[in-house]
């Protein structure tokens, strides 16, 4: 029990670190500056993929290889241009996507 607790804590901390280190430069938590805010992206993805597994799978695969054809935010591409491809491992992108799924950024003011 205790071990499981620590393992899951580590996974989400890892996702959080990766997100704040790599995505926040373009995706602010609540404000849209050079890209849609993460709140906006999360809402859009949650409405398309309510199930965590589907959400994580679709988002991590898309971020691995951003494409207009598979985008669910075409209006954002029109407004900001297509997101550049970032050289991340799919496993890392899965951790980040799971962290985004689990986090209500509109209520999170920790600023980490
Ligand atoms: C260099 C700036 C930049 C960085 C860094 C960046 N993004 Fe983006 N991202 C964008 C822009 C611009 C868009 C809006 C256009 C689009 O959808 O392609 C976007 C769109 C998205 C979308 C919507 C996809 C869709 O369906 O269109 C997701 C999901 C996303 N980003 C996730 C991430 C994650 C996760 C990270 C960190 C690993 C990240 N982004 C890092 C610029 C960035």
mmCIF file of C-alpha atoms and ligand atoms in Angstrom:
data_model
loop_
_atom_site.group_PDB
_atom_site.id
_atom_site.type_symbol
_atom_site.label_atom_id
_atom_site.label_comp_id
_atom_site.label_asym_id
_atom_site.label_seq_id
_atom_site.Cartn_x
_atom_site.Cartn_y
_atom_site.Cartn_z
ATOM 1 C CA UNK A 1 0.000 0.000 0.000
ATOM 2 C CA UNK A 2 2.595 2.479 1.152
ATOM 3 C CA UNK A 3 4.947 1.595 -1.681
ATOM 4 C CA UNK A 4 2.181 2.051 -4.250
ATOM 5 C CA UNK A 5 1.400 5.429 -2.782
ATOM 6 C CA UNK A 6 4.984 6.594 -3.163
ATOM 7 C CA UNK A 7 5.279 5.179 -6.656
ATOM 8 C CA UNK A 8 2.218 7.049 -7.865
ATOM 9 C CA UNK A 9 3.380 10.206 -6.147
ATOM 10 C CA UNK A 10 6.680 9.955 -7.986
ATOM 11 C CA UNK A 11 4.980 9.500 -11.362
ATOM 12 C CA UNK A 12 2.842 12.605 -11.016
ATOM 13 C CA UNK A 13 5.736 14.652 -9.622
ATOM 14 C CA UNK A 14 7.741 13.609 -12.661
ATOM 15 C CA UNK A 15 4.918 14.647 -15.000
ATOM 16 C CA UNK A 16 4.644 17.961 -13.184
ATOM 17 C CA UNK A 17 8.380 18.658 -13.447
ATOM 18 C CA UNK A 18 8.420 17.804 -17.126
ATOM 19 C CA UNK A 19 5.376 19.935 -17.835
ATOM 20 C CA UNK A 20 6.678 22.949 -15.966
ATOM 21 C CA UNK A 21 10.121 22.543 -17.508
ATOM 22 C CA UNK A 22 9.052 22.029 -21.102
ATOM 23 C CA UNK A 23 5.550 23.162 -21.920
ATOM 24 C CA UNK A 24 4.929 26.227 -19.794
ATOM 25 C CA UNK A 25 7.246 28.398 -21.928
ATOM 26 C CA UNK A 26 4.530 28.401 -24.585
ATOM 27 C CA UNK A 27 1.472 27.172 -22.690
ATOM 28 C CA UNK A 28 0.726 29.445 -19.763
ATOM 29 C CA UNK A 29 -1.605 27.894 -17.204
ATOM 30 C CA UNK A 30 -4.560 30.218 -17.737
ATOM 31 C CA UNK A 31 -3.510 32.936 -20.221
ATOM 32 C CA UNK A 32 -3.212 32.512 -23.985
ATOM 33 C CA UNK A 33 -0.034 34.288 -25.080
ATOM 34 C CA UNK A 34 1.835 32.594 -27.952
ATOM 35 C CA UNK A 35 -0.236 29.409 -27.686
ATOM 36 C CA UNK A 36 -3.533 28.337 -26.105
ATOM 37 C CA UNK A 37 -3.449 28.098 -22.300
ATOM 38 C CA UNK A 38 -3.193 24.660 -20.757
ATOM 39 C CA UNK A 39 -6.635 25.168 -19.183
ATOM 40 C CA UNK A 40 -8.105 25.673 -22.657
ATOM 41 C CA UNK A 41 -6.290 22.619 -24.081
ATOM 42 C CA UNK A 42 -7.288 20.452 -21.112
ATOM 43 C CA UNK A 43 -10.964 21.413 -21.457
ATOM 44 C CA UNK A 44 -10.947 20.685 -25.176
ATOM 45 C CA UNK A 45 -9.242 17.320 -24.681
ATOM 46 C CA UNK A 46 -11.493 16.359 -21.747
ATOM 47 C CA UNK A 47 -14.583 17.031 -23.832
ATOM 48 C CA UNK A 48 -13.210 14.810 -26.605
ATOM 49 C CA UNK A 49 -11.631 12.119 -24.378
ATOM 50 C CA UNK A 50 -13.342 11.697 -21.006
ATOM 51 C CA UNK A 51 -11.462 8.476 -20.355
ATOM 52 C CA UNK A 52 -7.960 8.983 -18.930
ATOM 53 C CA UNK A 53 -6.334 6.316 -21.093
ATOM 54 C CA UNK A 54 -7.772 7.789 -24.319
ATOM 55 C CA UNK A 55 -6.826 11.303 -23.246
ATOM 56 C CA UNK A 56 -3.233 10.338 -22.447
ATOM 57 C CA UNK A 57 -2.817 8.217 -25.567
ATOM 58 C CA UNK A 58 -4.163 10.846 -27.955
ATOM 59 C CA UNK A 59 -2.338 13.785 -26.422
ATOM 60 C CA UNK A 60 1.050 12.095 -26.095
ATOM 61 C CA UNK A 61 0.896 10.731 -29.651
ATOM 62 C CA UNK A 62 -0.121 14.123 -31.019
ATOM 63 C CA UNK A 63 2.614 16.039 -29.159
ATOM 64 C CA UNK A 64 5.188 13.496 -30.342
ATOM 65 C CA UNK A 65 4.274 14.417 -33.913
ATOM 66 C CA UNK A 66 2.066 17.519 -34.211
ATOM 67 C CA UNK A 67 -0.064 17.379 -37.364
ATOM 68 C CA UNK A 68 -2.922 19.449 -38.654
ATOM 69 C CA UNK A 69 -4.750 16.311 -39.810
ATOM 70 C CA UNK A 70 -4.976 14.886 -36.285
ATOM 71 C CA UNK A 71 -5.422 18.172 -34.398
ATOM 72 C CA UNK A 72 -8.613 18.675 -32.417
ATOM 73 C CA UNK A 73 -7.817 22.404 -32.078
ATOM 74 C CA UNK A 74 -7.728 23.611 -35.666
ATOM 75 C CA UNK A 75 -8.773 27.100 -34.574
ATOM 76 C CA UNK A 76 -5.579 27.275 -32.465
ATOM 77 C CA UNK A 77 -3.424 26.278 -35.441
ATOM 78 C CA UNK A 78 -5.055 29.008 -37.473
ATOM 79 C CA UNK A 79 -4.381 31.539 -34.737
ATOM 80 C CA UNK A 80 -0.858 30.567 -33.580
ATOM 81 C CA UNK A 81 0.510 28.252 -36.261
ATOM 82 C CA UNK A 82 1.171 24.523 -35.799
ATOM 83 C CA UNK A 83 3.009 23.538 -32.616
ATOM 84 C CA UNK A 84 6.647 22.651 -33.361
ATOM 85 C CA UNK A 85 7.808 19.070 -32.943
ATOM 86 C CA UNK A 86 9.721 18.622 -29.674
ATOM 87 C CA UNK A 87 12.175 15.773 -29.314
ATOM 88 C CA UNK A 88 10.617 13.980 -26.354
ATOM 89 C CA UNK A 89 10.228 10.292 -25.627
ATOM 90 C CA UNK A 90 6.664 8.993 -25.800
ATOM 91 C CA UNK A 91 6.970 7.757 -22.185
ATOM 92 C CA UNK A 92 7.783 11.256 -20.950
ATOM 93 C CA UNK A 93 4.891 12.687 -22.979
ATOM 94 C CA UNK A 94 2.561 10.111 -21.396
ATOM 95 C CA UNK A 95 3.610 11.277 -17.911
ATOM 96 C CA UNK A 96 3.022 14.894 -18.916
ATOM 97 C CA UNK A 97 -0.378 14.095 -20.454
ATOM 98 C CA UNK A 98 -1.458 12.141 -17.345
ATOM 99 C CA UNK A 99 -0.388 15.092 -15.199
ATOM 100 C CA UNK A 100 -2.458 17.467 -17.366
ATOM 101 C CA UNK A 101 -5.469 15.119 -17.139
ATOM 102 C CA UNK A 102 -5.237 15.023 -13.330
ATOM 103 C CA UNK A 103 -4.583 18.714 -12.694
ATOM 104 C CA UNK A 104 -7.163 21.479 -12.432
ATOM 105 C CA UNK A 105 -4.874 24.337 -13.451
ATOM 106 C CA UNK A 106 -7.525 26.968 -12.890
ATOM 107 C CA UNK A 107 -7.377 26.100 -9.171
ATOM 108 C CA UNK A 108 -3.636 25.526 -8.915
ATOM 109 C CA UNK A 109 -1.725 28.609 -7.833
ATOM 110 C CA UNK A 110 1.453 27.012 -6.581
ATOM 111 C CA UNK A 111 3.453 28.485 -9.455
ATOM 112 C CA UNK A 112 5.978 25.637 -9.572
HETATM 113 C C1 LIG B 1 7.385 26.466 -28.844
HETATM 114 C C2 LIG B 1 6.080 26.619 -28.237
HETATM 115 C C3 LIG B 1 5.400 25.362 -27.707
HETATM 116 C C4 LIG B 1 5.881 24.470 -26.776
HETATM 117 C C5 LIG B 1 7.253 24.422 -26.104
HETATM 118 C C6 LIG B 1 4.801 23.535 -26.533
HETATM 119 N N1 LIG B 1 3.709 23.841 -27.303
HETATM 120 FE FE1 LIG B 1 1.927 22.822 -27.371
HETATM 121 N N2 LIG B 1 1.228 24.132 -28.785
HETATM 122 C C7 LIG B 1 1.885 25.250 -29.246
HETATM 123 C C8 LIG B 1 1.018 25.977 -30.165
HETATM 124 C C9 LIG B 1 1.355 27.251 -30.897
HETATM 125 C C10 LIG B 1 -0.211 25.259 -30.217
HETATM 126 C C11 LIG B 1 -1.494 25.641 -30.975
HETATM 127 C C12 LIG B 1 -1.488 25.151 -32.388
HETATM 128 C C13 LIG B 1 -1.650 23.665 -32.518
HETATM 129 O O1 LIG B 1 -2.628 23.075 -31.996
HETATM 130 O O2 LIG B 1 -0.772 23.055 -33.154
HETATM 131 C C14 LIG B 1 -0.041 24.090 -29.335
HETATM 132 C C15 LIG B 1 -1.012 23.122 -29.144
HETATM 133 C C16 LIG B 1 -0.912 22.063 -28.247
HETATM 134 C C17 LIG B 1 -1.927 21.046 -28.074
HETATM 135 C C18 LIG B 1 -3.247 20.965 -28.836
HETATM 136 C C19 LIG B 1 -3.141 19.924 -29.927
HETATM 137 C C20 LIG B 1 -4.215 19.944 -30.971
HETATM 138 O O3 LIG B 1 -5.107 19.069 -30.914
HETATM 139 O O4 LIG B 1 -4.155 20.818 -31.861
HETATM 140 C C21 LIG B 1 -1.457 20.206 -27.101
HETATM 141 C C22 LIG B 1 -2.153 18.969 -26.548
HETATM 142 C C23 LIG B 1 -0.162 20.692 -26.681
HETATM 143 N N3 LIG B 1 0.143 21.820 -27.415
HETATM 144 C C24 LIG B 1 0.620 20.102 -25.703
HETATM 145 C C25 LIG B 1 1.912 20.520 -25.372
HETATM 146 C C26 LIG B 1 2.742 19.855 -24.384
HETATM 147 C C27 LIG B 1 2.309 18.661 -23.541
HETATM 148 C C28 LIG B 1 3.947 20.523 -24.356
HETATM 149 C C29 LIG B 1 5.187 20.191 -23.532
HETATM 150 C C30 LIG B 1 5.758 18.863 -23.750
HETATM 151 C C31 LIG B 1 3.860 21.585 -25.338
HETATM 152 N N4 LIG B 1 2.615 21.560 -25.930
HETATM 153 C C32 LIG B 1 4.883 22.476 -25.634
HETATM 154 C C33 LIG B 1 3.177 25.630 -28.917
HETATM 155 C C34 LIG B 1 4.017 24.972 -28.023
#
